[in-house]
């Protein structure tokens, strides 16, 4: 399956992608994780992206499109795109590279997002995401997948940056729902249910 996950920051796209990988048997590409890796490695891309990400803005289309093109070239059997496209120009660029099957929009109201963000903890090594209450790791503050790796708070989860990210989402990314609806590819799901219920709901909406 060639799947795009749409939704506000904190809607649960990364969590769903991680659950869907095994079920669909395709890799997930998270542009957010790739950019955070580039920042950690202090690459030229990372240096350019950091300022945008720290302030809750989008990284310029050209940079992200090139990054995506590189990664998607290895995904002949399908993919889950988590966090791409995020603008109409990105969606149009994607259309030139590949034809998606479904754009699944995970719907969560803004009021719920802040609570999710303050409890989020991430593994800097593999990108796995947890929540202190809603989706805790098996061992306190340690990644389930990377044994001894301590979890950390994402820099852009600070309340004022979360508000900026939500604003950016409504202005730049939400119009993609109409874009994919026009193409008959949009499906929407309620993202407010607990983690495992959301996964079941996603499978139902996707028909898998
Ligand atoms: P990115 O990393 O993509 O962040 P995002 O879209 O803002 O999404 P998040 O990762 O914050 O949330 P999510 O929906 O994955 O939720 P999660 O599963 O973690 O992008 C970061 C930045 O990079 C952007 O701001 C931008 O600057 C840049 N960028 C990335 N892609 C770009 C692009 N294409 N173009 C330009 N710039 C780009 O869940 C959130 C929390 O809630 C977790 O703690 C989780 O455990 C918990 N949770 C998940 N599901 C549930 C549930 N069902 N019930 C209760 N809690 C839940």
mmCIF file of N, CA and C in Angstrom, residues 81-196:
data_model
loop_
_atom_site.group_PDB
_atom_site.id
_atom_site.type_symbol
_atom_site.label_atom_id
_atom_site.label_comp_id
_atom_site.label_asym_id
_atom_site.label_seq_id
_atom_site.Cartn_x
_atom_site.Cartn_y
_atom_site.Cartn_z
ATOM 1 N N UNK A 81 3.970 7.394 4.366
ATOM 2 C CA UNK A 81 4.611 8.695 4.498
ATOM 3 C C UNK A 81 4.025 9.416 5.706
ATOM 4 N N UNK A 82 4.882 9.666 6.693
ATOM 5 C CA UNK A 82 4.465 10.311 7.945
ATOM 6 C C UNK A 82 5.066 11.718 7.972
ATOM 7 N N UNK A 83 4.213 12.701 7.699
ATOM 8 C CA UNK A 83 4.713 14.085 7.737
ATOM 9 C C UNK A 83 5.103 14.643 6.381
ATOM 10 N N UNK A 84 4.799 13.934 5.343
ATOM 11 C CA UNK A 84 5.025 14.417 3.967
ATOM 12 C C UNK A 84 3.897 13.882 3.097
ATOM 13 N N UNK A 85 3.263 14.707 2.256
ATOM 14 C CA UNK A 85 3.498 16.127 2.030
ATOM 15 C C UNK A 85 2.845 16.974 3.114
ATOM 16 N N UNK A 86 3.302 18.221 3.197
ATOM 17 C CA UNK A 86 2.764 19.161 4.172
ATOM 18 C C UNK A 86 2.317 20.460 3.526
ATOM 19 N N UNK A 87 2.540 20.589 2.225
ATOM 20 C CA UNK A 87 2.094 21.778 1.493
ATOM 21 C C UNK A 87 1.601 21.298 0.119
ATOM 22 N N UNK A 88 0.843 22.163 -0.546
ATOM 23 C CA UNK A 88 0.361 21.796 -1.886
ATOM 24 C C UNK A 88 1.548 21.571 -2.847
ATOM 25 N N UNK A 89 2.572 22.459 -2.859
ATOM 26 C CA UNK A 89 3.711 22.170 -3.757
ATOM 27 C C UNK A 89 4.358 20.814 -3.471
ATOM 28 N N UNK A 90 4.438 20.412 -2.192
ATOM 29 C CA UNK A 90 5.007 19.091 -1.874
ATOM 30 C C UNK A 90 4.102 17.983 -2.430
ATOM 31 N N UNK A 91 2.792 18.159 -2.314
ATOM 32 C CA UNK A 91 1.861 17.133 -2.813
ATOM 33 C C UNK A 91 1.975 17.015 -4.331
ATOM 34 N N UNK A 92 2.132 18.163 -5.002
ATOM 35 C CA UNK A 92 2.262 18.135 -6.468
ATOM 36 C C UNK A 92 3.576 17.473 -6.875
ATOM 37 N N UNK A 93 4.643 17.756 -6.107
ATOM 38 C CA UNK A 93 5.942 17.117 -6.403
ATOM 39 C C UNK A 93 5.819 15.612 -6.212
ATOM 40 N N UNK A 94 5.094 15.186 -5.189
ATOM 41 C CA UNK A 94 4.929 13.752 -4.929
ATOM 42 C C UNK A 94 4.189 13.072 -6.083
ATOM 43 N N UNK A 95 3.173 13.778 -6.618
ATOM 44 C CA UNK A 95 2.405 13.230 -7.749
ATOM 45 C C UNK A 95 3.281 12.949 -8.953
ATOM 46 N N UNK A 96 4.350 13.729 -9.078
ATOM 47 C CA UNK A 96 5.249 13.510 -10.220
ATOM 48 C C UNK A 96 6.143 12.289 -10.034
ATOM 49 N N UNK A 97 6.305 11.860 -8.766
ATOM 50 C CA UNK A 97 7.200 10.734 -8.484
ATOM 51 C C UNK A 97 6.436 9.425 -8.367
ATOM 52 N N UNK A 98 5.220 9.469 -7.779
ATOM 53 C CA UNK A 98 4.529 8.240 -7.415
ATOM 54 C C UNK A 98 3.032 8.494 -7.314
ATOM 55 N N UNK A 99 2.249 7.432 -7.429
ATOM 56 C CA UNK A 99 0.799 7.581 -7.292
ATOM 57 C C UNK A 99 0.362 6.926 -5.983
ATOM 58 N N UNK A 100 -0.144 7.716 -5.062
ATOM 59 C CA UNK A 100 -0.520 7.150 -3.756
ATOM 60 C C UNK A 100 -1.865 6.427 -3.851
ATOM 61 N N UNK A 101 -2.112 5.509 -2.888
ATOM 62 C CA UNK A 101 -3.417 4.845 -2.827
ATOM 63 C C UNK A 101 -4.378 5.621 -1.933
ATOM 64 N N UNK A 102 -3.909 5.972 -0.747
ATOM 65 C CA UNK A 102 -4.795 6.605 0.247
ATOM 66 C C UNK A 102 -4.065 7.699 1.015
ATOM 67 N N UNK A 103 -4.798 8.785 1.308
ATOM 68 C CA UNK A 103 -4.321 9.784 2.276
ATOM 69 C C UNK A 103 -5.248 9.686 3.480
ATOM 70 N N UNK A 104 -4.714 9.213 4.588
ATOM 71 C CA UNK A 104 -5.528 9.021 5.793
ATOM 72 C C UNK A 104 -5.304 10.198 6.732
ATOM 73 N N UNK A 105 -6.374 10.950 7.002
ATOM 74 C CA UNK A 105 -6.247 12.103 7.896
ATOM 75 C C UNK A 105 -6.699 11.714 9.300
ATOM 76 N N UNK A 106 -5.798 11.871 10.256
ATOM 77 C CA UNK A 106 -6.071 11.520 11.654
ATOM 78 C C UNK A 106 -6.569 12.785 12.348
ATOM 79 N N UNK A 107 -7.847 12.775 12.736
ATOM 80 C CA UNK A 107 -8.491 13.996 13.230
ATOM 81 C C UNK A 107 -8.464 14.085 14.761
ATOM 82 N N UNK A 108 -7.776 15.096 15.263
ATOM 83 C CA UNK A 108 -7.724 15.340 16.713
ATOM 84 C C UNK A 108 -7.883 16.845 16.935
ATOM 85 N N UNK A 109 -8.824 17.271 17.801
ATOM 86 C CA UNK A 109 -8.987 18.716 18.019
ATOM 87 C C UNK A 109 -7.766 19.331 18.712
ATOM 88 N N UNK A 110 -7.530 20.619 18.436
ATOM 89 C CA UNK A 110 -6.344 21.310 18.969
ATOM 90 C C UNK A 110 -6.239 21.192 20.494
ATOM 91 N N UNK A 111 -7.392 21.229 21.192
ATOM 92 C CA UNK A 111 -7.373 21.227 22.672
ATOM 93 C C UNK A 111 -6.675 19.981 23.223
ATOM 94 N N UNK A 112 -6.801 18.876 22.507
ATOM 95 C CA UNK A 112 -6.204 17.623 22.995
ATOM 96 C C UNK A 112 -4.701 17.538 22.717
ATOM 97 N N UNK A 113 -4.279 18.306 21.706
ATOM 98 C CA UNK A 113 -2.903 18.175 21.217
ATOM 99 C C UNK A 113 -1.874 18.560 22.280
ATOM 100 N N UNK A 114 -2.140 19.682 22.981
ATOM 101 C CA UNK A 114 -1.130 20.173 23.919
ATOM 102 C C UNK A 114 -0.841 19.144 25.006
ATOM 103 N N UNK A 115 -1.915 18.472 25.469
ATOM 104 C CA UNK A 115 -1.763 17.462 26.523
ATOM 105 C C UNK A 115 -0.884 16.298 26.018
ATOM 106 N N UNK A 116 -1.118 15.935 24.776
ATOM 107 C CA UNK A 116 -0.325 14.843 24.206
ATOM 108 C C UNK A 116 1.147 15.230 24.101
ATOM 109 N N UNK A 117 1.382 16.480 23.716
ATOM 110 C CA UNK A 117 2.764 16.909 23.496
ATOM 111 C C UNK A 117 3.544 16.986 24.793
ATOM 112 N N UNK A 118 2.900 17.473 25.875
ATOM 113 C CA UNK A 118 3.653 17.635 27.121
ATOM 114 C C UNK A 118 4.051 16.277 27.696
ATOM 115 N N UNK A 119 3.283 15.220 27.389
ATOM 116 C CA UNK A 119 3.616 13.901 27.923
ATOM 117 C C UNK A 119 4.455 13.062 26.967
ATOM 118 N N UNK A 120 4.776 13.620 25.811
ATOM 119 C CA UNK A 120 5.502 12.811 24.818
ATOM 120 C C UNK A 120 6.979 12.639 25.197
ATOM 121 N N UNK A 121 7.489 11.442 24.992
ATOM 122 C CA UNK A 121 8.916 11.159 25.147
ATOM 123 C C UNK A 121 9.347 10.389 23.905
ATOM 124 N N UNK A 122 10.550 10.696 23.415
ATOM 125 C CA UNK A 122 11.008 10.045 22.185
ATOM 126 C C UNK A 122 12.389 9.421 22.361
ATOM 127 N N UNK A 123 12.646 8.400 21.557
ATOM 128 C CA UNK A 123 13.967 7.779 21.536
ATOM 129 C C UNK A 123 14.791 8.483 20.461
ATOM 130 N N UNK A 124 15.880 9.094 20.877
ATOM 131 C CA UNK A 124 16.701 9.846 19.919
ATOM 132 C C UNK A 124 17.379 8.905 18.929
ATOM 133 N N UNK A 125 17.494 7.624 19.292
ATOM 134 C CA UNK A 125 18.212 6.680 18.429
ATOM 135 C C UNK A 125 17.309 6.164 17.299
ATOM 136 N N UNK A 126 16.100 5.644 17.638
ATOM 137 C CA UNK A 126 15.260 5.029 16.592
ATOM 138 C C UNK A 126 14.020 5.865 16.254
ATOM 139 N N UNK A 127 13.751 6.925 17.019
ATOM 140 C CA UNK A 127 12.608 7.776 16.710
ATOM 141 C C UNK A 127 11.292 7.286 17.294
ATOM 142 N N UNK A 128 11.289 6.134 17.996
ATOM 143 C CA UNK A 128 10.049 5.608 18.573
ATOM 144 C C UNK A 128 9.467 6.628 19.567
ATOM 145 N N UNK A 129 8.134 6.724 19.549
ATOM 146 C CA UNK A 129 7.454 7.729 20.362
ATOM 147 C C UNK A 129 6.636 7.088 21.475
ATOM 148 N N UNK A 130 6.669 7.694 22.646
ATOM 149 C CA UNK A 130 5.897 7.200 23.797
ATOM 150 C C UNK A 130 5.138 8.360 24.422
ATOM 151 N N UNK A 131 4.237 8.020 25.361
ATOM 152 C CA UNK A 131 3.574 9.044 26.159
ATOM 153 C C UNK A 131 3.576 8.572 27.598
ATOM 154 N N UNK A 132 3.883 9.492 28.517
ATOM 155 C CA UNK A 132 4.033 9.101 29.925
ATOM 156 C C UNK A 132 2.811 8.341 30.440
ATOM 157 N N UNK A 133 1.602 8.771 30.026
ATOM 158 C CA UNK A 133 0.387 8.098 30.510
ATOM 159 C C UNK A 133 -0.277 7.229 29.445
ATOM 160 N N UNK A 134 -0.386 7.752 28.228
ATOM 161 C CA UNK A 134 -1.200 7.069 27.212
ATOM 162 C C UNK A 134 -0.501 5.895 26.529
ATOM 163 N N UNK A 135 0.830 5.947 26.508
ATOM 164 C CA UNK A 135 1.570 4.926 25.752
ATOM 165 C C UNK A 135 2.970 4.781 26.361
ATOM 166 N N UNK A 136 3.024 4.357 27.642
ATOM 167 C CA UNK A 136 4.334 4.359 28.325
ATOM 168 C C UNK A 136 5.244 3.239 27.846
ATOM 169 N N UNK A 137 6.566 3.445 27.946
ATOM 170 C CA UNK A 137 7.495 2.347 27.621
ATOM 171 C C UNK A 137 7.401 1.273 28.701
ATOM 172 N N UNK A 138 7.930 0.071 28.404
ATOM 173 C CA UNK A 138 7.849 -1.022 29.388
ATOM 174 C C UNK A 138 8.660 -0.686 30.645
ATOM 175 N N UNK A 139 9.850 -0.094 30.409
ATOM 176 C CA UNK A 139 10.694 0.328 31.537
ATOM 177 C C UNK A 139 10.720 1.849 31.537
ATOM 178 N N UNK A 140 10.539 2.432 32.722
ATOM 179 C CA UNK A 140 10.455 3.892 32.807
ATOM 180 C C UNK A 140 11.648 4.564 32.120
ATOM 181 N N UNK A 141 11.318 5.495 31.214
ATOM 182 C CA UNK A 141 12.315 6.335 30.557
ATOM 183 C C UNK A 141 13.336 5.600 29.675
ATOM 184 N N UNK A 142 12.999 4.348 29.245
ATOM 185 C CA UNK A 142 13.919 3.628 28.348
ATOM 186 C C UNK A 142 13.147 3.160 27.113
ATOM 187 N N UNK A 143 13.812 3.226 25.947
ATOM 188 C CA UNK A 143 13.144 2.795 24.713
ATOM 189 C C UNK A 143 12.958 1.272 24.707
ATOM 190 N N UNK A 144 11.759 0.797 24.337
ATOM 191 C CA UNK A 144 11.480 -0.645 24.271
ATOM 192 C C UNK A 144 12.378 -1.329 23.236
ATOM 193 N N UNK A 145 12.720 -0.578 22.173
ATOM 194 C CA UNK A 145 13.444 -1.194 21.055
ATOM 195 C C UNK A 145 14.961 -1.089 21.205
ATOM 196 N N UNK A 146 15.428 -0.030 21.875
ATOM 197 C CA UNK A 146 16.878 0.213 21.922
ATOM 198 C C UNK A 146 17.428 0.041 23.333
ATOM 199 N N UNK A 147 16.893 -0.906 24.076
ATOM 200 C CA UNK A 147 17.376 -1.268 25.410
ATOM 201 C C UNK A 147 17.758 -0.100 26.310
ATOM 202 N N UNK A 148 19.053 0.269 26.237
ATOM 203 C CA UNK A 148 19.559 1.217 27.225
ATOM 204 C C UNK A 148 19.349 2.679 26.828
ATOM 205 N N UNK A 149 18.697 2.902 25.689
ATOM 206 C CA UNK A 149 18.576 4.283 25.213
ATOM 207 C C UNK A 149 17.562 5.072 26.053
ATOM 208 N N UNK A 150 18.010 6.155 26.669
ATOM 209 C CA UNK A 150 17.107 6.993 27.469
ATOM 210 C C UNK A 150 16.183 7.797 26.562
ATOM 211 N N UNK A 151 14.970 8.063 27.048
ATOM 212 C CA UNK A 151 14.015 8.845 26.257
ATOM 213 C C UNK A 151 14.211 10.332 26.555
ATOM 214 N N UNK A 152 13.823 11.164 25.582
ATOM 215 C CA UNK A 152 13.984 12.604 25.807
ATOM 216 C C UNK A 152 12.746 13.367 25.343
ATOM 217 N N UNK A 153 12.722 14.647 25.687
ATOM 218 C CA UNK A 153 11.615 15.529 25.288
ATOM 219 C C UNK A 153 12.034 16.240 24.010
ATOM 220 N N UNK A 154 11.126 16.291 23.038
ATOM 221 C CA UNK A 154 11.473 16.986 21.803
ATOM 222 C C UNK A 154 11.483 18.493 22.024
ATOM 223 N N UNK A 155 12.463 19.166 21.434
ATOM 224 C CA UNK A 155 12.611 20.598 21.653
ATOM 225 C C UNK A 155 11.366 21.380 21.190
ATOM 226 N N UNK A 156 10.740 20.896 20.105
ATOM 227 C CA UNK A 156 9.586 21.638 19.573
ATOM 228 C C UNK A 156 8.276 21.261 20.267
ATOM 229 N N UNK A 157 8.343 20.536 21.399
ATOM 230 C CA UNK A 157 7.129 20.223 22.161
ATOM 231 C C UNK A 157 6.857 21.245 23.258
ATOM 232 N N UNK A 158 7.648 22.291 23.303
ATOM 233 C CA UNK A 158 7.398 23.363 24.261
ATOM 234 C C UNK A 158 6.081 24.058 23.841
ATOM 235 N N UNK A 159 5.243 24.455 24.850
ATOM 236 C CA UNK A 159 3.871 24.918 24.560
ATOM 237 C C UNK A 159 3.790 25.997 23.478
ATOM 238 N N UNK A 160 4.666 27.012 23.525
ATOM 239 C CA UNK A 160 4.542 28.104 22.545
ATOM 240 C C UNK A 160 4.877 27.601 21.133
ATOM 241 N N UNK A 161 5.817 26.660 21.047
ATOM 242 C CA UNK A 161 6.175 26.118 19.718
ATOM 243 C C UNK A 161 5.040 25.219 19.213
ATOM 244 N N UNK A 162 4.398 24.487 20.122
ATOM 245 C CA UNK A 162 3.271 23.630 19.718
ATOM 246 C C UNK A 162 2.163 24.499 19.121
ATOM 247 N N UNK A 163 1.916 25.660 19.756
ATOM 248 C CA UNK A 163 0.871 26.549 19.218
ATOM 249 C C UNK A 163 1.256 27.030 17.817
ATOM 250 N N UNK A 164 2.524 27.370 17.627
ATOM 251 C CA UNK A 164 2.983 27.813 16.300
ATOM 252 C C UNK A 164 2.842 26.682 15.283
ATOM 253 N N UNK A 165 3.144 25.466 15.704
ATOM 254 C CA UNK A 165 3.046 24.322 14.779
ATOM 255 C C UNK A 165 1.595 24.070 14.378
ATOM 256 N N UNK A 166 0.694 24.247 15.353
ATOM 257 C CA UNK A 166 -0.731 24.052 15.030
ATOM 258 C C UNK A 166 -1.200 25.098 14.023
ATOM 259 N N UNK A 167 -0.736 26.331 14.234
ATOM 260 C CA UNK A 167 -1.106 27.406 13.309
ATOM 261 C C UNK A 167 -0.589 27.082 11.902
ATOM 262 N N UNK A 168 0.656 26.647 11.840
ATOM 263 C CA UNK A 168 1.261 26.278 10.549
ATOM 264 C C UNK A 168 0.453 25.143 9.917
ATOM 265 N N UNK A 169 0.057 24.175 10.739
ATOM 266 C CA UNK A 169 -0.716 23.035 10.213
ATOM 267 C C UNK A 169 -2.008 23.525 9.556
ATOM 268 N N UNK A 170 -2.774 24.366 10.290
ATOM 269 C CA UNK A 170 -4.078 24.786 9.745
ATOM 270 C C UNK A 170 -3.907 25.596 8.458
ATOM 271 N N UNK A 171 -2.840 26.402 8.413
ATOM 272 C CA UNK A 171 -2.646 27.274 7.251
ATOM 273 C C UNK A 171 -2.074 26.501 6.048
ATOM 274 N N UNK A 172 -1.035 25.709 6.292
ATOM 275 C CA UNK A 172 -0.285 25.123 5.171
ATOM 276 C C UNK A 172 -0.695 23.690 4.823
ATOM 277 N N UNK A 173 -1.030 22.905 5.846
ATOM 278 C CA UNK A 173 -1.189 21.457 5.608
ATOM 279 C C UNK A 173 -2.639 21.018 5.498
ATOM 280 N N UNK A 174 -3.529 21.645 6.282
ATOM 281 C CA UNK A 174 -4.920 21.200 6.249
ATOM 282 C C UNK A 174 -5.531 21.284 4.842
ATOM 283 N N UNK A 175 -5.168 22.279 4.017
ATOM 284 C CA UNK A 175 -5.718 22.325 2.650
ATOM 285 C C UNK A 175 -5.441 21.048 1.832
ATOM 286 N N UNK A 176 -4.497 20.228 2.301
ATOM 287 C CA UNK A 176 -4.219 18.979 1.569
ATOM 288 C C UNK A 176 -5.398 18.014 1.627
ATOM 289 N N UNK A 177 -6.263 18.186 2.643
ATOM 290 C CA UNK A 177 -7.428 17.289 2.709
ATOM 291 C C UNK A 177 -8.308 17.498 1.464
ATOM 292 N N UNK A 178 -8.531 18.773 1.114
ATOM 293 C CA UNK A 178 -9.334 19.062 -0.079
ATOM 294 C C UNK A 178 -8.615 18.572 -1.341
ATOM 295 N N UNK A 179 -7.303 18.728 -1.363
ATOM 296 C CA UNK A 179 -6.478 18.296 -2.507
ATOM 297 C C UNK A 179 -6.705 16.801 -2.769
ATOM 298 N N UNK A 180 -6.635 15.992 -1.696
ATOM 299 C CA UNK A 180 -6.780 14.541 -1.882
ATOM 300 C C UNK A 180 -8.239 14.122 -2.022
ATOM 301 N N UNK A 181 -9.146 14.907 -1.453
ATOM 302 C CA UNK A 181 -10.571 14.594 -1.626
ATOM 303 C C UNK A 181 -10.954 14.744 -3.105
ATOM 304 N N UNK A 182 -10.445 15.815 -3.723
ATOM 305 C CA UNK A 182 -10.711 16.034 -5.162
ATOM 306 C C UNK A 182 -10.235 14.856 -6.000
ATOM 307 N N UNK A 183 -9.202 14.183 -5.520
ATOM 308 C CA UNK A 183 -8.631 13.047 -6.263
ATOM 309 C C UNK A 183 -9.218 11.712 -5.811
ATOM 310 N N UNK A 184 -10.202 11.756 -4.914
ATOM 311 C CA UNK A 184 -10.871 10.538 -4.435
ATOM 312 C C UNK A 184 -9.988 9.680 -3.549
ATOM 313 N N UNK A 185 -8.959 10.276 -2.920
ATOM 314 C CA UNK A 185 -7.997 9.479 -2.135
ATOM 315 C C UNK A 185 -8.130 9.703 -0.628
ATOM 316 N N UNK A 186 -8.940 10.677 -0.215
ATOM 317 C CA UNK A 186 -8.971 11.032 1.209
ATOM 318 C C UNK A 186 -9.845 10.094 2.034
ATOM 319 N N UNK A 187 -9.308 9.661 3.169
ATOM 320 C CA UNK A 187 -10.123 8.996 4.191
ATOM 321 C C UNK A 187 -9.807 9.686 5.518
ATOM 322 N N UNK A 188 -10.834 9.809 6.374
ATOM 323 C CA UNK A 188 -10.623 10.474 7.658
ATOM 324 C C UNK A 188 -10.938 9.516 8.788
ATOM 325 N N UNK A 189 -10.227 9.669 9.899
ATOM 326 C CA UNK A 189 -10.546 8.836 11.066
ATOM 327 C C UNK A 189 -10.452 9.667 12.343
ATOM 328 N N UNK A 190 -11.235 9.256 13.341
ATOM 329 C CA UNK A 190 -11.205 9.887 14.649
ATOM 330 C C UNK A 190 -9.899 9.471 15.340
ATOM 331 N N UNK A 191 -9.064 10.447 15.687
ATOM 332 C CA UNK A 191 -7.781 10.121 16.318
ATOM 333 C C UNK A 191 -7.801 10.333 17.828
ATOM 334 N N UNK A 192 -8.982 10.486 18.401
ATOM 335 C CA UNK A 192 -9.050 10.798 19.835
ATOM 336 C C UNK A 192 -9.148 9.556 20.722
ATOM 337 N N UNK A 193 -9.276 8.389 20.114
ATOM 338 C CA UNK A 193 -9.417 7.152 20.899
ATOM 339 C C UNK A 193 -8.043 6.732 21.447
ATOM 340 N N UNK A 194 -8.037 5.836 22.446
ATOM 341 C CA UNK A 194 -6.754 5.353 22.958
ATOM 342 C C UNK A 194 -5.920 4.688 21.853
ATOM 343 N N UNK A 195 -4.617 4.552 22.119
ATOM 344 C CA UNK A 195 -3.658 4.129 21.088
ATOM 345 C C UNK A 195 -4.096 2.850 20.339
ATOM 346 N N UNK A 196 -4.432 1.793 21.065
ATOM 347 C CA UNK A 196 -4.763 0.540 20.370
ATOM 348 C C UNK A 196 -6.087 0.604 19.630
#
